């Protein structure tokens, strides 16, 4: 079997601005915003514009949005549990009839409403079908 030799592109040379401060941290290149703005025109010449920003598909963006809603639901539930514990800690004490206790009850009702609305969100990958370009 004759395989074609793999063609390797030569390395790209990027000129750094004067007095560059380049830091390597855990295998990552750390540069300032100013350095990045100076690097961009030089890098742009060597990189295909499409690869700089590949748009995400609608399905991927929708799944990310649903994940954010589910994360928000979990966070609201956590906050609701904290407020419930706070309110329960005040029960049976002199603070039970105070303004703070009433404020906690109102806060808890509001959190329960938000949580109930977020709880209604359900989605599976097959629920919404986006038309393809050539369908």
C-alpha positions as a printed Julia matrix, in Angstrom:
135×3 Matrix{Float64}:
   0.0    0.0    0.0
   1.34   3.31  -1.03
   0.19   5.98   1.32
   0.57   9.58   0.41
   2.92  11.34   2.75
   1.04  13.46   5.21
   1.46  17.08   4.43
   2.34  19.09   7.49
   1.92  22.82   7.45
   4.92  24.84   8.55
   4.59  26.61  11.89
   3.09  30.06  11.84
   5.3   32.9   12.98
   3.51  35.61  14.91
   5.39  38.75  15.79
   4.9   39.8   19.38
   4.45  43.46  20.26
   7.37  45.18  21.89
   7.96  44.21  25.51
   5.64  41.18  25.51
   4.76  39.73  28.88
   3.84  36.13  28.19
   3.09  33.86  31.14
   2.59  30.12  31.03
   0.29  28.82  33.77
  -0.63  25.13  33.91
   0.01  24.76  30.21
  -2.12  27.78  29.32
  -0.9   30.97  27.69
  -1.9   34.0   29.75
  -1.91  37.4   28.03
  -3.51  40.73  28.78
  -6.47  42.21  26.87
  -4.14  44.74  25.29
  -1.79  42.01  24.09
  -4.74  40.07  22.71
  -5.93  43.08  20.73
  -2.4   43.44  19.36
  -2.2   39.71  18.5
  -5.57  39.57  16.75
  -4.66  41.22  13.42
  -1.59  39.02  13.13
  -3.44  35.82  14.0
  -6.38  36.72  11.77
  -4.19  36.57   8.69
  -3.26  32.95   9.43
  -6.62  31.59  10.46
  -9.66  30.93   8.35
 -12.4   33.34   9.4
 -14.92  30.5    9.69
 -12.82  28.72  12.29
 -12.55  31.76  14.52
 -16.22  31.5   15.36
 -18.17  28.45  14.4
 -21.83  29.08  15.14
 -23.61  26.51  17.26
 -26.6   24.7   15.85
 -30.09  25.56  17.04
 -30.42  22.18  18.74
 -27.19  22.68  20.68
 -28.21  26.21  21.71
 -31.64  24.98  22.81
 -30.13  22.14  24.84
 -27.74  24.61  26.51
 -30.67  26.91  27.35
 -32.66  24.01  28.84
 -29.6   23.0   30.89
 -29.39  26.56  32.23
 -33.07  26.43  33.22
 -32.56  23.12  35.01
 -29.52  24.53  36.83
 -31.59  27.57  37.81
 -34.31  25.29  39.16
 -31.78  23.44  41.32
 -30.36  26.74  42.61
 -33.83  28.11  43.45
 -34.61  24.86  45.28
 -31.4   25.21  47.27
 -32.22  28.81  48.21
 -35.78  27.8   49.11
 -34.44  25.08  51.44
 -32.12  27.6   53.13
 -34.99  30.05  53.73
 -37.17  27.21  55.06
 -34.44  26.24  57.53
 -34.06  29.87  58.58
 -37.82  30.16  59.13
 -37.94  26.86  61.05
 -35.12  28.13  63.26
 -37.28  31.09  64.28
 -40.34  28.95  65.1
 -41.01  28.5   68.8
 -38.96  31.55  69.75
 -39.81  35.18  70.47
 -39.05  35.98  66.81
 -41.99  33.97  65.48
 -44.39  36.93  65.39
 -41.91  39.54  64.2
 -41.69  41.43  60.94
 -38.64  39.35  59.95
 -40.65  36.12  60.3
 -43.43  37.53  58.1
 -40.84  38.64  55.53
 -39.42  35.1   55.49
 -42.92  33.68  54.88
 -43.44  36.05  51.92
 -39.99  35.25  50.56
 -40.7   31.54  50.84
 -44.01  31.91  48.99
 -42.28  33.8   46.18
 -39.53  31.18  45.93
 -42.12  28.4   45.82
 -43.9   30.14  42.93
 -40.65  30.5   40.99
 -39.69  26.9   41.73
 -43.12  25.63  40.6
 -42.79  27.51  37.31
 -39.3   26.14  36.7
 -40.48  22.66  37.7
 -42.94  22.7   34.76
 -40.1   22.9   32.24
 -39.65  19.53  30.57
 -37.81  18.77  27.37
 -36.25  15.86  25.62
 -34.1   15.97  22.5
 -36.96  14.72  20.31
 -39.58  17.26  21.43
 -38.63  19.97  18.97
 -37.44  19.1   15.49
 -35.74  21.87  13.56
 -36.05  21.73   9.77
 -32.81  21.08   7.95
 -31.55  23.28   5.17
 -32.26  20.7    2.46
 -35.46  19.11   3.82
